[in-house]
PDB file of C-alpha atoms in Angstrom:
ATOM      1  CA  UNK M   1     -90.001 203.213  81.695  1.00  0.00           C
ATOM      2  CA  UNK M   2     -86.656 201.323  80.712  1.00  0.00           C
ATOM      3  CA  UNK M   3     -83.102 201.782  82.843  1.00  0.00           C
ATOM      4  CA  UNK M   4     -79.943 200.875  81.539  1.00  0.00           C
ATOM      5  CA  UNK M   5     -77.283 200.517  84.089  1.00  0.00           C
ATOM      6  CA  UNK M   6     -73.505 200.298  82.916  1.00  0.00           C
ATOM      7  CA  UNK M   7     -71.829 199.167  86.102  1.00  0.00           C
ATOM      8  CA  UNK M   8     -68.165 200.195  85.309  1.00  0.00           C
ATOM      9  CA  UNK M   9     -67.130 201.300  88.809  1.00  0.00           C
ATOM     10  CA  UNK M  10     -67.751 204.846  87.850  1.00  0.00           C
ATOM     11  CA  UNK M  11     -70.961 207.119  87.569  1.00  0.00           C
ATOM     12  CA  UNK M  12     -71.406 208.208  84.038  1.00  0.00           C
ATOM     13  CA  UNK M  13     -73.627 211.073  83.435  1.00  0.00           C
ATOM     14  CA  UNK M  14     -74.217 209.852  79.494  1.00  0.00           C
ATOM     15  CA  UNK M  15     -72.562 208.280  76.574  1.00  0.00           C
ATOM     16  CA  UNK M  16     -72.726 211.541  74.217  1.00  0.00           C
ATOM     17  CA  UNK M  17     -73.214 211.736  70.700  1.00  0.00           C
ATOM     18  CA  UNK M  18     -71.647 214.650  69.703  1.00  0.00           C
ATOM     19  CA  UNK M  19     -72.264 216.649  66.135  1.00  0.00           C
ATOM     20  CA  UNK M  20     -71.483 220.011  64.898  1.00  0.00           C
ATOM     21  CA  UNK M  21     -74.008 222.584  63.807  1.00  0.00           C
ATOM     22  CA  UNK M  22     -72.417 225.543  61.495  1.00  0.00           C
ATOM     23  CA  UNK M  23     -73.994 226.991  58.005  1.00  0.00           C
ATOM     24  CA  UNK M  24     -77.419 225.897  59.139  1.00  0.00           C
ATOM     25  CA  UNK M  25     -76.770 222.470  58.932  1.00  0.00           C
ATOM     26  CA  UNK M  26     -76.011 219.223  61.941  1.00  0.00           C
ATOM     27  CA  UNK M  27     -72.821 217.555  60.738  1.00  0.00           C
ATOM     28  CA  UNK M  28     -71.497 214.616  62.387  1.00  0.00           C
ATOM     29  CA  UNK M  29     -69.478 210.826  61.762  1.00  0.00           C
ATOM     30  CA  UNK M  30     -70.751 207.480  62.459  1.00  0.00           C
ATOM     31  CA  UNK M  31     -69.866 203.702  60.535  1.00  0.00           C
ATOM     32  CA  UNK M  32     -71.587 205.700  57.389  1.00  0.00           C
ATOM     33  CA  UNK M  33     -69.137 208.055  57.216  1.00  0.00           C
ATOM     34  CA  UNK M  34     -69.381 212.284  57.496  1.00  0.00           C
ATOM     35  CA  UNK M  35     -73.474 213.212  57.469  1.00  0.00           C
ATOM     36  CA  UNK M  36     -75.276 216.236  57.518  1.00  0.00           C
ATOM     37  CA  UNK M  37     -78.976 216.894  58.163  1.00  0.00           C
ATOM     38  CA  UNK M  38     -80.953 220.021  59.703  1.00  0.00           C
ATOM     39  CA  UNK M  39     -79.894 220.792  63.503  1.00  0.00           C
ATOM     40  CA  UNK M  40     -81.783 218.005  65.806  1.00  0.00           C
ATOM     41  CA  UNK M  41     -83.309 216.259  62.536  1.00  0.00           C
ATOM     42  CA  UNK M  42     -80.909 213.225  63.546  1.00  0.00           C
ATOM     43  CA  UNK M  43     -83.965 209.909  65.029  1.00  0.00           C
ATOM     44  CA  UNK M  44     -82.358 210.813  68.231  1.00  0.00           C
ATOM     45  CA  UNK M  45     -83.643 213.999  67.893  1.00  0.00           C
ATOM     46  CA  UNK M  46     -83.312 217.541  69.230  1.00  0.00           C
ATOM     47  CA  UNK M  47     -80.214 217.621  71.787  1.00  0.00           C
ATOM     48  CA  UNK M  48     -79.790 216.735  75.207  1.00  0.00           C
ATOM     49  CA  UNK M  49     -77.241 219.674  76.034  1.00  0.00           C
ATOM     50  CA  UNK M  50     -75.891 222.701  73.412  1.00  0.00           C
ATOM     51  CA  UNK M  51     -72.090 224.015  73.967  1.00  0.00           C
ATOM     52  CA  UNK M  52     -71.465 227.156  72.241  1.00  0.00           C
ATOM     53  CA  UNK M  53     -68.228 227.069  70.836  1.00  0.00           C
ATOM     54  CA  UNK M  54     -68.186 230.774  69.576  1.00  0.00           C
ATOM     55  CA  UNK M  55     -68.027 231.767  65.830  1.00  0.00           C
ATOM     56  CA  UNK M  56     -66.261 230.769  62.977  1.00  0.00           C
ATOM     57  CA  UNK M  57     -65.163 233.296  60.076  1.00  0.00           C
ATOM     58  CA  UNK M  58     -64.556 229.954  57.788  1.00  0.00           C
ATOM     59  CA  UNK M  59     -66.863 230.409  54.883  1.00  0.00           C
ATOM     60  CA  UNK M  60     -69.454 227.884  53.970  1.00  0.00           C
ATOM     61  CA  UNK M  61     -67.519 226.891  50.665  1.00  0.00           C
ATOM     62  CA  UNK M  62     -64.218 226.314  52.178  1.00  0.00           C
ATOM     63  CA  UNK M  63     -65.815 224.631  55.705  1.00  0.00           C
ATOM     64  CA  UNK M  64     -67.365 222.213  52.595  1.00  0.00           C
ATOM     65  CA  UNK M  65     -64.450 221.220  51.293  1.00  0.00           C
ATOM     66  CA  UNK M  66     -62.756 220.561  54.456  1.00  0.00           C
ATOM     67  CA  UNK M  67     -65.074 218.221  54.989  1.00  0.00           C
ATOM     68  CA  UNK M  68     -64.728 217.011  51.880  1.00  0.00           C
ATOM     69  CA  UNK M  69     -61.056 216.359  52.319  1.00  0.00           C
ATOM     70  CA  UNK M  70     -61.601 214.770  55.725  1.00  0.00           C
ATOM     71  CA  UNK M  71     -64.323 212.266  54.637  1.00  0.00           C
ATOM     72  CA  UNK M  72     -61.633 210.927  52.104  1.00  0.00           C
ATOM     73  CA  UNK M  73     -58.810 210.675  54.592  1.00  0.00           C
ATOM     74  CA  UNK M  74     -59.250 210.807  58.524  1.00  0.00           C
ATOM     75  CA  UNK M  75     -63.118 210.323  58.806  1.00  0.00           C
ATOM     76  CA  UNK M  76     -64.252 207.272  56.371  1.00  0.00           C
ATOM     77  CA  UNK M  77     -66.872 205.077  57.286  1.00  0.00           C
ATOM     78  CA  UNK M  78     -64.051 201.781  57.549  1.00  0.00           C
ATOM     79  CA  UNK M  79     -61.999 204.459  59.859  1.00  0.00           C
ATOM     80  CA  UNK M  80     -64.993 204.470  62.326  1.00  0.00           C
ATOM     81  CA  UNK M  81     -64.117 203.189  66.293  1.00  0.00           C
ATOM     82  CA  UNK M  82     -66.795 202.929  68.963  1.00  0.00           C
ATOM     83  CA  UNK M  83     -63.697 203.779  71.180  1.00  0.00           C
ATOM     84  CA  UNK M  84     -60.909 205.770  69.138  1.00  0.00           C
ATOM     85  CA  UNK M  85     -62.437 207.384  66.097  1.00  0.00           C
ATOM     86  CA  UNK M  86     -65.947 208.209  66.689  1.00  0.00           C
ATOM     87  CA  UNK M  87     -68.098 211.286  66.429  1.00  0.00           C
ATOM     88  CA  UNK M  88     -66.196 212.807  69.425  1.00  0.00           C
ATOM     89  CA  UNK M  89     -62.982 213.055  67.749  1.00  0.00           C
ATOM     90  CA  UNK M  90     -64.913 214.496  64.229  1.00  0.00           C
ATOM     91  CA  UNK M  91     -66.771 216.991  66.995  1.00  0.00           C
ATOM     92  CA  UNK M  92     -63.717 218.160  68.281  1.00  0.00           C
ATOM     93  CA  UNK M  93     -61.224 217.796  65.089  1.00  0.00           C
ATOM     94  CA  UNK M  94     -64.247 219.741  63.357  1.00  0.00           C
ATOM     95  CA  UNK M  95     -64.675 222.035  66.148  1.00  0.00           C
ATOM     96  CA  UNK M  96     -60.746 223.140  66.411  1.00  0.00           C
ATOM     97  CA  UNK M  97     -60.883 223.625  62.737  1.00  0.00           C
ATOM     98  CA  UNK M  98     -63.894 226.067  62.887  1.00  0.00           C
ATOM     99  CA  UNK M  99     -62.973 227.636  66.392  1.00  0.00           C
ATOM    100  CA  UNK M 100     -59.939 226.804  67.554  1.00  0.00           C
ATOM    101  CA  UNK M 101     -61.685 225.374  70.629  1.00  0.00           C
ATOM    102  CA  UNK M 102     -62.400 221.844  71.636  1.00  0.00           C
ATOM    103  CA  UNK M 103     -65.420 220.084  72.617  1.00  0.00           C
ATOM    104  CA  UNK M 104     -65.405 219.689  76.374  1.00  0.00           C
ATOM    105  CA  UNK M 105     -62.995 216.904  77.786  1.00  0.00           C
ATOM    106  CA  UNK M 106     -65.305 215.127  80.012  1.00  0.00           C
ATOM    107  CA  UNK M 107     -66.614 213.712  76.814  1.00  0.00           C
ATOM    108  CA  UNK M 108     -63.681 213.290  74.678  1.00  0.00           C
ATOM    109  CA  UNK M 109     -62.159 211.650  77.931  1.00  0.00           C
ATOM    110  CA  UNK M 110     -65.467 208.922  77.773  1.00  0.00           C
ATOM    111  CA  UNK M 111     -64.285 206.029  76.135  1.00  0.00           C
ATOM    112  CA  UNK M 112     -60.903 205.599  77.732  1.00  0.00           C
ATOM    113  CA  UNK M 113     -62.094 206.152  81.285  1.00  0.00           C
ATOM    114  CA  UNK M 114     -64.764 203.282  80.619  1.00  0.00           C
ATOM    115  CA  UNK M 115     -61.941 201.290  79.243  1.00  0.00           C
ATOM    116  CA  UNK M 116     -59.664 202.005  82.080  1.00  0.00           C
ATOM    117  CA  UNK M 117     -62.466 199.546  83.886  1.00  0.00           C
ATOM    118  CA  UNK M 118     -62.479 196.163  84.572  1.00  0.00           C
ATOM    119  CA  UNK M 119     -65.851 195.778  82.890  1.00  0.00           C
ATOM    120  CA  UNK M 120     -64.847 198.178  80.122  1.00  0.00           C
ATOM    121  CA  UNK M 121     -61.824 195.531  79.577  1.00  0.00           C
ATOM    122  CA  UNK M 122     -63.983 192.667  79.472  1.00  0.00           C
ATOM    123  CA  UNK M 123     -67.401 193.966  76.831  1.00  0.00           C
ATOM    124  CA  UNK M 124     -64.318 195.925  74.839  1.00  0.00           C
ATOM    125  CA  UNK M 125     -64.446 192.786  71.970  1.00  0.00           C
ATOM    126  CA  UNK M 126     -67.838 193.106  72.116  1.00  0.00           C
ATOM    127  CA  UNK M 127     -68.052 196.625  72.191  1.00  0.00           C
ATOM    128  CA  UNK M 128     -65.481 196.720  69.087  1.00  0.00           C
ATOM    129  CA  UNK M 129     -67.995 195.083  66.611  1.00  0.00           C
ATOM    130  CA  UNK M 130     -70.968 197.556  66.962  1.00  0.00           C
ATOM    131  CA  UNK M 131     -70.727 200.635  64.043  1.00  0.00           C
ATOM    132  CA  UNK M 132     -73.122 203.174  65.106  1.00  0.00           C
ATOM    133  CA  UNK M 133     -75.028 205.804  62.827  1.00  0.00           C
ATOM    134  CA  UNK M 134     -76.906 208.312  64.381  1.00  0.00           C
ATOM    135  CA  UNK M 135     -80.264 207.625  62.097  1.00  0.00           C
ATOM    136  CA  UNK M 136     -81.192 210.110  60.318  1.00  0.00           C
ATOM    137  CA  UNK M 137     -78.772 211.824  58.008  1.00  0.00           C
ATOM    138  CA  UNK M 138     -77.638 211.937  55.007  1.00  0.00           C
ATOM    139  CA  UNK M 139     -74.179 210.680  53.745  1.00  0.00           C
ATOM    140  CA  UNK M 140     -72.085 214.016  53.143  1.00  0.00           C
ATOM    141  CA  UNK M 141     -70.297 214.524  50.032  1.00  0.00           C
ATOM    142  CA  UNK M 142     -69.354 217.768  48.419  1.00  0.00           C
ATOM    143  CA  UNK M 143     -71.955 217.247  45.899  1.00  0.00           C
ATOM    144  CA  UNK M 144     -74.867 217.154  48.522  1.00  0.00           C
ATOM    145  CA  UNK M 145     -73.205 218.684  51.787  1.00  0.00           C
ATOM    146  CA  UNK M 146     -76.586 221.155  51.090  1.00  0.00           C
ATOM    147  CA  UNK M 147     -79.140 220.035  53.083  1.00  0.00           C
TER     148      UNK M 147
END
């Protein structure tokens, strides 16, 4: 068995990937952009935790071309941030969109309370270089947002 301890002064319960499942499909952003695969078919595999945010009456086309539009403005892979503009903020921009809810704050809150931290201050230039892609997905576009 393998432990990985982040001593930031604080007790962290995880650092969450976050996605959104709606239409059948996982849809989530990472340094490759907006992707979509089957729910849990990410490599990290079937979720840790599930938070029902309700039900949406936006309709598969039009929830695709929001997507569309985001992956061209807010949510391209060069706008991608470890810190600032990760799959949190796609979860919960996504999630408002669909809902009107957003994902809970104890993980939207994550990066900056780990920043607020003497050791989050010093790995942050380290921290800053790493683009993460949950393996897995494929790259959305409106041609293949069908998985």
């Amino acid at each position: 068995m393998i432990f990985f301890f982040l001593h930031t002064g604080k007790q962290l319960e995880g650092i969450w990937h976050t996605s959104i499942i709606v239409h059948k499909d996982e849809f989530f952003f990472g340094s490759g952009g907006i992707s979509s695969c089957a729910p849990g078919g990410t490599l990290l595999g079937p979720p840790d935790l599930v938070v029902d945010l309700g039900n949406t009456e936006v309709t598969e086309e039009l929830f695709l071309e929001y997507l569309s539009s985001l992956g061209e403005s807010m949510f391209r892979s060069e706008s991608y941030n470890i810190f600032e503009h990760n799959c949190n903020t796609f979860s919960n921009e996504v999630a408002q969109f669909l809902t009107g809810r957003k994902i809970p704050s104890y993980i939207t809150d994550l990066p900056s309370e780990v920043l607020a931290t003497p050791f989050g201050q010093a790995l942050r230039p380290l921290l800053d270089t790493i683009q993460i892609q949950a393996p897995g997905g494929n790259a959305f576009s409106r041609h293949n947002g069908q998985s």
